[in-house]
CSV table of C-alpha atoms in Angstrom, one decimal:
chain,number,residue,atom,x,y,z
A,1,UNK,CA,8.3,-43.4,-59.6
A,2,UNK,CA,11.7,-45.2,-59.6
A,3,UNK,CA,13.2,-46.1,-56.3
A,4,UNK,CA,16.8,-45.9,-55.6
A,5,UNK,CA,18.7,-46.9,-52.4
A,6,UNK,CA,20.1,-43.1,-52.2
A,7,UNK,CA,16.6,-41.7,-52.0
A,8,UNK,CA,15.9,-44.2,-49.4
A,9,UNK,CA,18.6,-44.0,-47.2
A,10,UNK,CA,17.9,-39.5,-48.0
A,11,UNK,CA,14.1,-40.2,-46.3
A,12,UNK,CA,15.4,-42.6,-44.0
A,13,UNK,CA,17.9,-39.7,-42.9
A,14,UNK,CA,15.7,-37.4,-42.5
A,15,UNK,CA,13.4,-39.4,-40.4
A,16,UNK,CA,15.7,-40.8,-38.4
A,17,UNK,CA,16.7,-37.0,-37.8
A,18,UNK,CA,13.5,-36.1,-36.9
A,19,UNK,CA,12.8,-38.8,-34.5
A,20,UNK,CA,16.4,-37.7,-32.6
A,21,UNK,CA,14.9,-34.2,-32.7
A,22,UNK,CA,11.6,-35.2,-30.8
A,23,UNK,CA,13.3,-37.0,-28.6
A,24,UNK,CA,15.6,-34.8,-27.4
A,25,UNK,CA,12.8,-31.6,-27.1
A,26,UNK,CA,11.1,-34.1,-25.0
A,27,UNK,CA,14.2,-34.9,-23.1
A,28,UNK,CA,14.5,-31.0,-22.6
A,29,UNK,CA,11.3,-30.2,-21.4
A,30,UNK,CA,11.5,-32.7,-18.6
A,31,UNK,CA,14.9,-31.7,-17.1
A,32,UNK,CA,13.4,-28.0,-17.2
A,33,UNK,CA,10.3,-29.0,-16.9
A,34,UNK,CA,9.0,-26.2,-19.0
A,35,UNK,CA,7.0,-26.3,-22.2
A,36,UNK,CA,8.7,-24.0,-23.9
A,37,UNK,CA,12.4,-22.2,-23.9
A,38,UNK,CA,11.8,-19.5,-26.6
A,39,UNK,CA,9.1,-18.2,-28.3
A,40,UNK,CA,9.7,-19.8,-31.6
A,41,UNK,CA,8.6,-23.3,-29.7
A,42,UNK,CA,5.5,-22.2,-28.6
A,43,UNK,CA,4.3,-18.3,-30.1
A,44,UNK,CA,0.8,-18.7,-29.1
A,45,UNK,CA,1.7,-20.0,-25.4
A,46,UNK,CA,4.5,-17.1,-24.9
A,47,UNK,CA,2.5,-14.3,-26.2
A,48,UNK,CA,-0.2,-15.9,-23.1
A,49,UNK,CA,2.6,-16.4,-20.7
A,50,UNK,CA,4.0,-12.3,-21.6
A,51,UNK,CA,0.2,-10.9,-20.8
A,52,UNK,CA,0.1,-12.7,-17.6
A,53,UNK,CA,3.7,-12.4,-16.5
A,54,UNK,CA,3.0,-8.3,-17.4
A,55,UNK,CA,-0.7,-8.7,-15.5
A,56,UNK,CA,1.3,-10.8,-12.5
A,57,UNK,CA,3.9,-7.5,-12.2
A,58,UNK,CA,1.1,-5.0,-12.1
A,59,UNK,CA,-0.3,-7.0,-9.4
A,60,UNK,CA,2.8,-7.5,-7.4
A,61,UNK,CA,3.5,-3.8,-7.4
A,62,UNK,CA,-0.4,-3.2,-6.4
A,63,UNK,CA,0.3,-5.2,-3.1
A,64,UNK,CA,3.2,-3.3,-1.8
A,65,UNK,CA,1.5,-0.4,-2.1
A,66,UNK,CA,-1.7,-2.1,-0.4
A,67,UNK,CA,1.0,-3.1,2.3
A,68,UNK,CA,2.6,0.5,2.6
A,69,UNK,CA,-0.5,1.9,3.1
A,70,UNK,CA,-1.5,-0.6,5.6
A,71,UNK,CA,1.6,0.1,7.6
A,72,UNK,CA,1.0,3.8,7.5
A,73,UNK,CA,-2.5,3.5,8.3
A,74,UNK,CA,-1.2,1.3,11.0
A,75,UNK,CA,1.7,3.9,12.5
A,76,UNK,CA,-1.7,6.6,12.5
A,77,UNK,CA,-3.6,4.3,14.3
A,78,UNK,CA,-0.6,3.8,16.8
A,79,UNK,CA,-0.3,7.5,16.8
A,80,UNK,CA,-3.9,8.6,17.7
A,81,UNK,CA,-4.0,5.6,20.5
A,82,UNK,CA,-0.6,7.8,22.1
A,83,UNK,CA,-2.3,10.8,21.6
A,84,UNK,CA,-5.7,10.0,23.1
A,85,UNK,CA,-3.8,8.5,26.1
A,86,UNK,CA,-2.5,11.6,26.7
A,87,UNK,CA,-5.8,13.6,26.3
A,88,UNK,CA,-7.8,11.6,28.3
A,89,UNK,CA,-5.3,10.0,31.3
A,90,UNK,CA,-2.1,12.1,31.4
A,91,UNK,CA,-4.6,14.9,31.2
A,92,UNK,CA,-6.0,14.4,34.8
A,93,UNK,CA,-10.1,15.6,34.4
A,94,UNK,CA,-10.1,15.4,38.5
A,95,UNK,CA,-7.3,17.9,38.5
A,96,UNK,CA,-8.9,20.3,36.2
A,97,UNK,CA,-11.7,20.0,37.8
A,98,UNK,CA,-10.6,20.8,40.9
A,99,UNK,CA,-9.5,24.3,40.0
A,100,UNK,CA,-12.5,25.9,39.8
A,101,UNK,CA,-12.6,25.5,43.5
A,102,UNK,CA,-10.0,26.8,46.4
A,103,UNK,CA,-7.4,25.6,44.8
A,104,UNK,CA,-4.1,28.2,45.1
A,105,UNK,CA,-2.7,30.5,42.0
A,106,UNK,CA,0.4,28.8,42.6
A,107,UNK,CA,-0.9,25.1,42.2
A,108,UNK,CA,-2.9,27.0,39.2
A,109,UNK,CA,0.1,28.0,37.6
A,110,UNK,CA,2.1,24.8,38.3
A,111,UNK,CA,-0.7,22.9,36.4
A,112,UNK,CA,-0.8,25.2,33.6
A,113,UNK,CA,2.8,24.8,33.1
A,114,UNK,CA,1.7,20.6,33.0
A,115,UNK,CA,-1.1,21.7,30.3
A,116,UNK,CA,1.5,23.6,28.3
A,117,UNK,CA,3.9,19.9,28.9
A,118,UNK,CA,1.3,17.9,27.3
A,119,UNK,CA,0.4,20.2,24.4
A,120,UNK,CA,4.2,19.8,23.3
A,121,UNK,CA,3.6,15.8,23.9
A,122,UNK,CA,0.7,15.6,21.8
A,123,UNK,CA,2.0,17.5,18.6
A,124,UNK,CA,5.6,15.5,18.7
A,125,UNK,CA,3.3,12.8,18.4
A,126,UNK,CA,1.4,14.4,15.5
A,127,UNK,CA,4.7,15.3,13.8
A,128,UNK,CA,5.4,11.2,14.0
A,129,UNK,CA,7.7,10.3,10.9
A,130,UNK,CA,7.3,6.7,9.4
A,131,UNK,CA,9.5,5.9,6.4
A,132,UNK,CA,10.6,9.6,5.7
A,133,UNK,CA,7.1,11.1,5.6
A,134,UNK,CA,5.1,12.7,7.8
A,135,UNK,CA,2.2,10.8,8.4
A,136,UNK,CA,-0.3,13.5,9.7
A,137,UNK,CA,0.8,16.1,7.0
A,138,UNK,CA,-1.7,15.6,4.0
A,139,UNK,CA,-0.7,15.9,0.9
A,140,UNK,CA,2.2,17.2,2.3
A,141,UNK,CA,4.2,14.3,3.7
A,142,UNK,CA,7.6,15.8,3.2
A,143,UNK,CA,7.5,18.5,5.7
A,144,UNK,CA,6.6,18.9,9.5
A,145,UNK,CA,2.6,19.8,9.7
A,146,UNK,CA,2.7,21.2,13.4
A,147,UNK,CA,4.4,23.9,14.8
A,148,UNK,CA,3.7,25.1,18.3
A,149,UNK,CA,5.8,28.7,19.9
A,150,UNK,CA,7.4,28.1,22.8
A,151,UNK,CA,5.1,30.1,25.4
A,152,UNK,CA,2.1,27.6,23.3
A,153,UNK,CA,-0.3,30.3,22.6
A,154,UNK,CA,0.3,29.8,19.1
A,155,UNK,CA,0.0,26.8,16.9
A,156,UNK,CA,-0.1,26.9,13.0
A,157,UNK,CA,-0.8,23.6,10.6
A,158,UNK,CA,0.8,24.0,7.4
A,159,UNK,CA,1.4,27.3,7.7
A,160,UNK,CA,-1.7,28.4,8.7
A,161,UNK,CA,-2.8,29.2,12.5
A,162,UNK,CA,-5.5,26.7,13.2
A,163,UNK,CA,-7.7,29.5,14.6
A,164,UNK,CA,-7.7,31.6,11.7
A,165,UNK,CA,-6.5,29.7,9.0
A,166,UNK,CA,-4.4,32.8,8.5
A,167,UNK,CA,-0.5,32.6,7.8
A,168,UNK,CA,2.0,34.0,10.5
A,169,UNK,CA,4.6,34.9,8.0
A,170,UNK,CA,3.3,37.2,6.7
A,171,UNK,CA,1.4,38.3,9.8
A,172,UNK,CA,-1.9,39.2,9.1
A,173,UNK,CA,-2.9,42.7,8.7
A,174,UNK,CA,-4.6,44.2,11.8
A,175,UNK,CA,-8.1,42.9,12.1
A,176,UNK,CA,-8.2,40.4,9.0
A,177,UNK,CA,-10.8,38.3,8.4
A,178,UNK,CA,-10.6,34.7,9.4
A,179,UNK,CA,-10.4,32.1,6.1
A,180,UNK,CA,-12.1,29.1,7.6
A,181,UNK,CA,-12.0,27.8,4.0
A,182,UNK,CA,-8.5,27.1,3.9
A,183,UNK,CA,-8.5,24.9,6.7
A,184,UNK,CA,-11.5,23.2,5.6
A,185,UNK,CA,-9.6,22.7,2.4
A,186,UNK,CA,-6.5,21.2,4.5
A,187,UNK,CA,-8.8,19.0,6.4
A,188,UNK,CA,-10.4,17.3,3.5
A,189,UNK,CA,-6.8,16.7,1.5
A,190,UNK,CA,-6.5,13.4,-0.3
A,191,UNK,CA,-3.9,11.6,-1.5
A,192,UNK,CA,-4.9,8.6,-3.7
A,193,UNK,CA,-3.1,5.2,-4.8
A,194,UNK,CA,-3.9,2.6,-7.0
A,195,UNK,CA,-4.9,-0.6,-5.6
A,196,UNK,CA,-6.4,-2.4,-9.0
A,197,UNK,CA,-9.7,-0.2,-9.3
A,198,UNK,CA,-9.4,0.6,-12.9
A,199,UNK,CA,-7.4,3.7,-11.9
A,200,UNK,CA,-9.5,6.5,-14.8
A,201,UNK,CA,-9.4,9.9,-15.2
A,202,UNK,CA,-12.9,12.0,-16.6
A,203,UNK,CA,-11.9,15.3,-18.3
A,204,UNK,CA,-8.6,15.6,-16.4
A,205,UNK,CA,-10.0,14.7,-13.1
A,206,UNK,CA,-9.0,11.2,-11.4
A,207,UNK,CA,-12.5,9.0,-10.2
A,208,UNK,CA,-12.3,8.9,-7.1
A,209,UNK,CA,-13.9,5.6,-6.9
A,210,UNK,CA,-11.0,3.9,-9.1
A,211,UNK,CA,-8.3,5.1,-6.3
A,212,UNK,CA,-8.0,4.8,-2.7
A,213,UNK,CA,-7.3,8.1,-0.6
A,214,UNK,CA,-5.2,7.4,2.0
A,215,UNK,CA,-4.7,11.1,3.6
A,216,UNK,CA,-4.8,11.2,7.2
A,217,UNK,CA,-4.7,15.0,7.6
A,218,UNK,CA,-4.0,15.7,11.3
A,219,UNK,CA,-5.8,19.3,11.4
A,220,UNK,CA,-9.1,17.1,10.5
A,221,UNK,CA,-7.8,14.8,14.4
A,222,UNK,CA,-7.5,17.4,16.1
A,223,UNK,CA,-9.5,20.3,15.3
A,224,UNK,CA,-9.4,24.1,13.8
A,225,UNK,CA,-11.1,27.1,13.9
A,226,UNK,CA,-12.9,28.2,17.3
A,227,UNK,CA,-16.7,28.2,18.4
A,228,UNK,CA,-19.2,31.6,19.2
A,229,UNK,CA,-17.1,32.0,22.8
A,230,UNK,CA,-13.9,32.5,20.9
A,231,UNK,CA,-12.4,29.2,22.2
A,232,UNK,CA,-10.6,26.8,19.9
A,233,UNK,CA,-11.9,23.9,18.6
A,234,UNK,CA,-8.2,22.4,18.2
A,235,UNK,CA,-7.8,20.3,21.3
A,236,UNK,CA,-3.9,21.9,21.7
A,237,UNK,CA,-5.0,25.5,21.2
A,238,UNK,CA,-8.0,24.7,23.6
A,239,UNK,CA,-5.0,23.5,26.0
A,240,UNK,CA,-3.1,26.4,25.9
A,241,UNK,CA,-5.9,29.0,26.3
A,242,UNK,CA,-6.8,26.9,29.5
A,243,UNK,CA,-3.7,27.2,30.4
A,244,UNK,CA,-3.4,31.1,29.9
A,245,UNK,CA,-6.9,30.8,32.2
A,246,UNK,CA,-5.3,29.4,34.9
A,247,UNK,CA,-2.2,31.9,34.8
A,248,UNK,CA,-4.1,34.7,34.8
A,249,UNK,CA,-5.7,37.3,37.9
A,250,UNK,CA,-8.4,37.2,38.7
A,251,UNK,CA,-9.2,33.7,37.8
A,252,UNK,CA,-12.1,33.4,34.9
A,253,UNK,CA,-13.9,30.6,37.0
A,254,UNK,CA,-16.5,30.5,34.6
A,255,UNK,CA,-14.2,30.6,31.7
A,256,UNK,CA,-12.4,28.0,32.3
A,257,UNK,CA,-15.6,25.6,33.1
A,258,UNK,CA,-16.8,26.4,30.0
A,259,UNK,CA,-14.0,25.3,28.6
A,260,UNK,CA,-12.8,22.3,30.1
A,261,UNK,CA,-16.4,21.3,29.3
A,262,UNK,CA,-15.8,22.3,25.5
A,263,UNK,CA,-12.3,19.8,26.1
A,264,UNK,CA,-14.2,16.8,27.1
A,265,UNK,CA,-16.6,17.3,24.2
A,266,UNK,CA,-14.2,18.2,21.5
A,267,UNK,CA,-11.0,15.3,22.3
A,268,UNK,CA,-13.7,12.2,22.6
A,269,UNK,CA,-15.8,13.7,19.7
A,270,UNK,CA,-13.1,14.7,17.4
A,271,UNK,CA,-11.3,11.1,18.3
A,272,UNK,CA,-14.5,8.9,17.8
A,273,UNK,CA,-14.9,10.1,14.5
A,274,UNK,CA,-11.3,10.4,13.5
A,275,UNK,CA,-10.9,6.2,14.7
A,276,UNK,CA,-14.1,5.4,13.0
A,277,UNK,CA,-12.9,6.5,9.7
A,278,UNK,CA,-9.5,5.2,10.2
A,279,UNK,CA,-10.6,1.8,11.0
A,280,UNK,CA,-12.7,1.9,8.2
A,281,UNK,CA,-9.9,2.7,5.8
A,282,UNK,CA,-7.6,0.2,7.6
A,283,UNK,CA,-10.4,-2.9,7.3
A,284,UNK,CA,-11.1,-1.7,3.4
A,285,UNK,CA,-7.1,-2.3,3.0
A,286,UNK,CA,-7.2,-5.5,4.8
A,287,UNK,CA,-9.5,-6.8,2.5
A,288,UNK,CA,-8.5,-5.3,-0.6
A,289,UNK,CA,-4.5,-7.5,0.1
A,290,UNK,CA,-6.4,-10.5,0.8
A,291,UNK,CA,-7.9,-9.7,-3.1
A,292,UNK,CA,-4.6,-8.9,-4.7
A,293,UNK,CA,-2.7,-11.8,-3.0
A,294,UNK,CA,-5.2,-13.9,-3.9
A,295,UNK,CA,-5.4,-12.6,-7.9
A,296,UNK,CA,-1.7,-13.1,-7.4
A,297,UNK,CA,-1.8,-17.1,-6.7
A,298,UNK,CA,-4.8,-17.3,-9.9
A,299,UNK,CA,-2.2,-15.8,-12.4
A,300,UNK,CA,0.8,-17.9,-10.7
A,301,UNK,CA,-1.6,-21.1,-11.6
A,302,UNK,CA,-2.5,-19.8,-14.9
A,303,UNK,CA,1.3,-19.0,-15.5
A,304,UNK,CA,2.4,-23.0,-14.7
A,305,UNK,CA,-0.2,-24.2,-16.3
A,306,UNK,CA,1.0,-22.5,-19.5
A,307,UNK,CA,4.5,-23.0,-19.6
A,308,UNK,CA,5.3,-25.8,-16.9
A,309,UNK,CA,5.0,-29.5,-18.2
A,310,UNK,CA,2.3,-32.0,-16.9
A,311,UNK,CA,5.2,-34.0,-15.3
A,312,UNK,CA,4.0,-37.3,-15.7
A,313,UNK,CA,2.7,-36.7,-19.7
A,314,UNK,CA,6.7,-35.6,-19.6
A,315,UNK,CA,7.7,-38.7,-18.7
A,316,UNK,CA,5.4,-40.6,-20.8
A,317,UNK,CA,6.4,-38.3,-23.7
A,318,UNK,CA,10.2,-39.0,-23.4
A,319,UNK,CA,10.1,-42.7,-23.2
A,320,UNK,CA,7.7,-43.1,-26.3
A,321,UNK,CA,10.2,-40.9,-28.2
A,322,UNK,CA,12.8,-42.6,-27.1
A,323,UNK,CA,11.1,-45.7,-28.2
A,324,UNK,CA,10.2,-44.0,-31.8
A,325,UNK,CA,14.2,-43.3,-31.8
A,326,UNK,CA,15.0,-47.0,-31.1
A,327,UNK,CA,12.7,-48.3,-33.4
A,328,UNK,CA,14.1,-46.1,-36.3
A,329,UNK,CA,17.6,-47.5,-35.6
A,330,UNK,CA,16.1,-50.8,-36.2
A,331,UNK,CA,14.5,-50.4,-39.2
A,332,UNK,CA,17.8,-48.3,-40.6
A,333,UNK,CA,19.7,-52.0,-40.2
A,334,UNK,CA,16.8,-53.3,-42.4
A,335,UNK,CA,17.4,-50.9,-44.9
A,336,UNK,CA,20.7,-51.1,-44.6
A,337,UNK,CA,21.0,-54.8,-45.1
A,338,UNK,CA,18.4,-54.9,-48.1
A,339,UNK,CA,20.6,-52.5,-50.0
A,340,UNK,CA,23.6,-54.3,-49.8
A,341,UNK,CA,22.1,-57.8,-51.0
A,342,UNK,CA,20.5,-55.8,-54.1
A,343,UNK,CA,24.0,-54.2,-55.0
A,344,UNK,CA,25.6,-57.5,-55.0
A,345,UNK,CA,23.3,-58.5,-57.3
């Protein structure tokens, strides 16, 4: 193969151009200090970098809903601490108490008129609205759950009176049957998020173990339907029939025992379990941002170590190539200065 100074300087060219190449890609990647800039540099590395970025977003969005959750699990539990406060202080037991014996129908009446005061307290704060929903509604977030009448002898959830479980608009037909079932159904709403369980579906219906339900139905806090006496298991209707008690003439001392017995039973019971299962939902998301957060920082790592440069293999890099470049130079003046002797020749 016959050598000829053009095909010589041609390689040397291209060499030389290559050399300028590497060393300027490793100059690059050390003032961004990033492996790559477009795909074309790395294919393998950004299809990587794309799944985790994508895994990273999914993530990200899994924790603020973990977070809004935890703040409305947080404005419930705020909520039931106001509401038992009022049950069990503001509601004086001594007072009540008191009434069965010589106590005045005036001083009966001025106390049922309190009672009637603190069932309006107690559904404002079960009508609480955090972030423009309604946080003791259910499924139903948009719209206020309780509505007590004026006189409060009659309060409906949903819709429904919470004795019955009948609607007031229509009213009932004369002697209707209670449906027991439809507040049972309203008491055991859900409403389920996903929080990175493998969120799946079987034949149309959602797992329930690949969601969280988050529903804090209020009917479920305070209570529906009524017992073999006729009195209300809902600590506000139980209010306002004790407060009817206390109105009336002759006084139903043995009534109203009964049921400021029943009140005692039903607002710590009804509360007990109600905080239990809320403090078990609000320890379950506790935990379960402490996992995303910290599946957040693992793909952040995974992400640098992918397209971030090992900083001091940067710098090593750059000055070897910049070396290779110098060195090329050098030999280019040897090339350069064999030709010319041979052409004089």
């Amino acid at each position: 193969m016959r050598l000829t100074t053009k095909s010589i300087m041609q390689n040397y060219n291209r060499g030389l151009q290559n050399a300028l190449f590497r060393w300027n890609s490793a100059q690059n990647k050390l003032l961004t200090q990033r492996n790559f800039n477009t795909v074309a540099e790395d294919p393998s590395g950004a299809n990587r970098s794309f799944q985790l970025r994508s895994q990273m977003k999914r993530n990200s969005d899994q924790i603020d809903t973990a977070k809004n959750v935890q703040n409305v699990l947080d404005q419930v539990s705020s909520t039931t601490l106001q509401i038992n406060k009022i049950m069990t202080e503001d509601v004086n037991m001594n007072i009540l108490e008191s009434m069965n014996g010589t106590v005045s129908a005036e001083d009966k009446k001025t106390y049922a008129t309190t009672l009637r005061g603190f069932q309006k307290s107690i559904i404002l704060a079960a009508n609480s609205n955090f972030g423009g929903r309604y946080i003791m509604g259910g499924e139903n977030t948009k719209d206020v759950p309780f509505e007590l009448s004026e006189d409060g002898k009659t309060l409906t959830y949903r819709g429904l009176d919470v004795n019955t479980g009948l609607p007031l608009d229509p009213p009932p037909a004369p002697g209707a049957a209670p449906d027991i079932a439809a507040l049972d159904k309203l008491a055991n709403e859900t409403l389920y998020v996903d929080l990175g369980f493998g969120l799946t579906e079987e034949n149309g219906q959602l797992v329930e173990t690949s969601a969280f339900n988050f529903a804090t139905p209020g009917i479920g806090y305070l209570g529906y339907g009524v017992d073999n006496n006729g009195d209300p298991n809902n600590v506000v209707a139980l209010l306002g029939k004790m407060a009817d008690t206390l109105e009336q003439e002759p006084f139903d001392e043995a009534a109203f025992g009964r049921m400021l017995d029943k009140y005692k039973d039903v607002g710590i019971e009804n509360s007990v379990n109600y905080e239990a299962n809320l403090g078990t939902k609000a320890k379950f998301i506790e935990t379960t941002v402490n996992r995303l957060e910290s599946n957040n920082d693992t793909l952040n790592e995974r992400i640098v170590s992918i397209e971030n440069v090992n900083m001091p293999e940067a710098i090593s890099t750059y000055l070897w190539q910049g070396y290779a470049y110098n060195a090329a130079l050098k030999v280019g003046t040897d090339i350069v200065s064999q030709s010319l002797i041979d052409f004089m020749r």
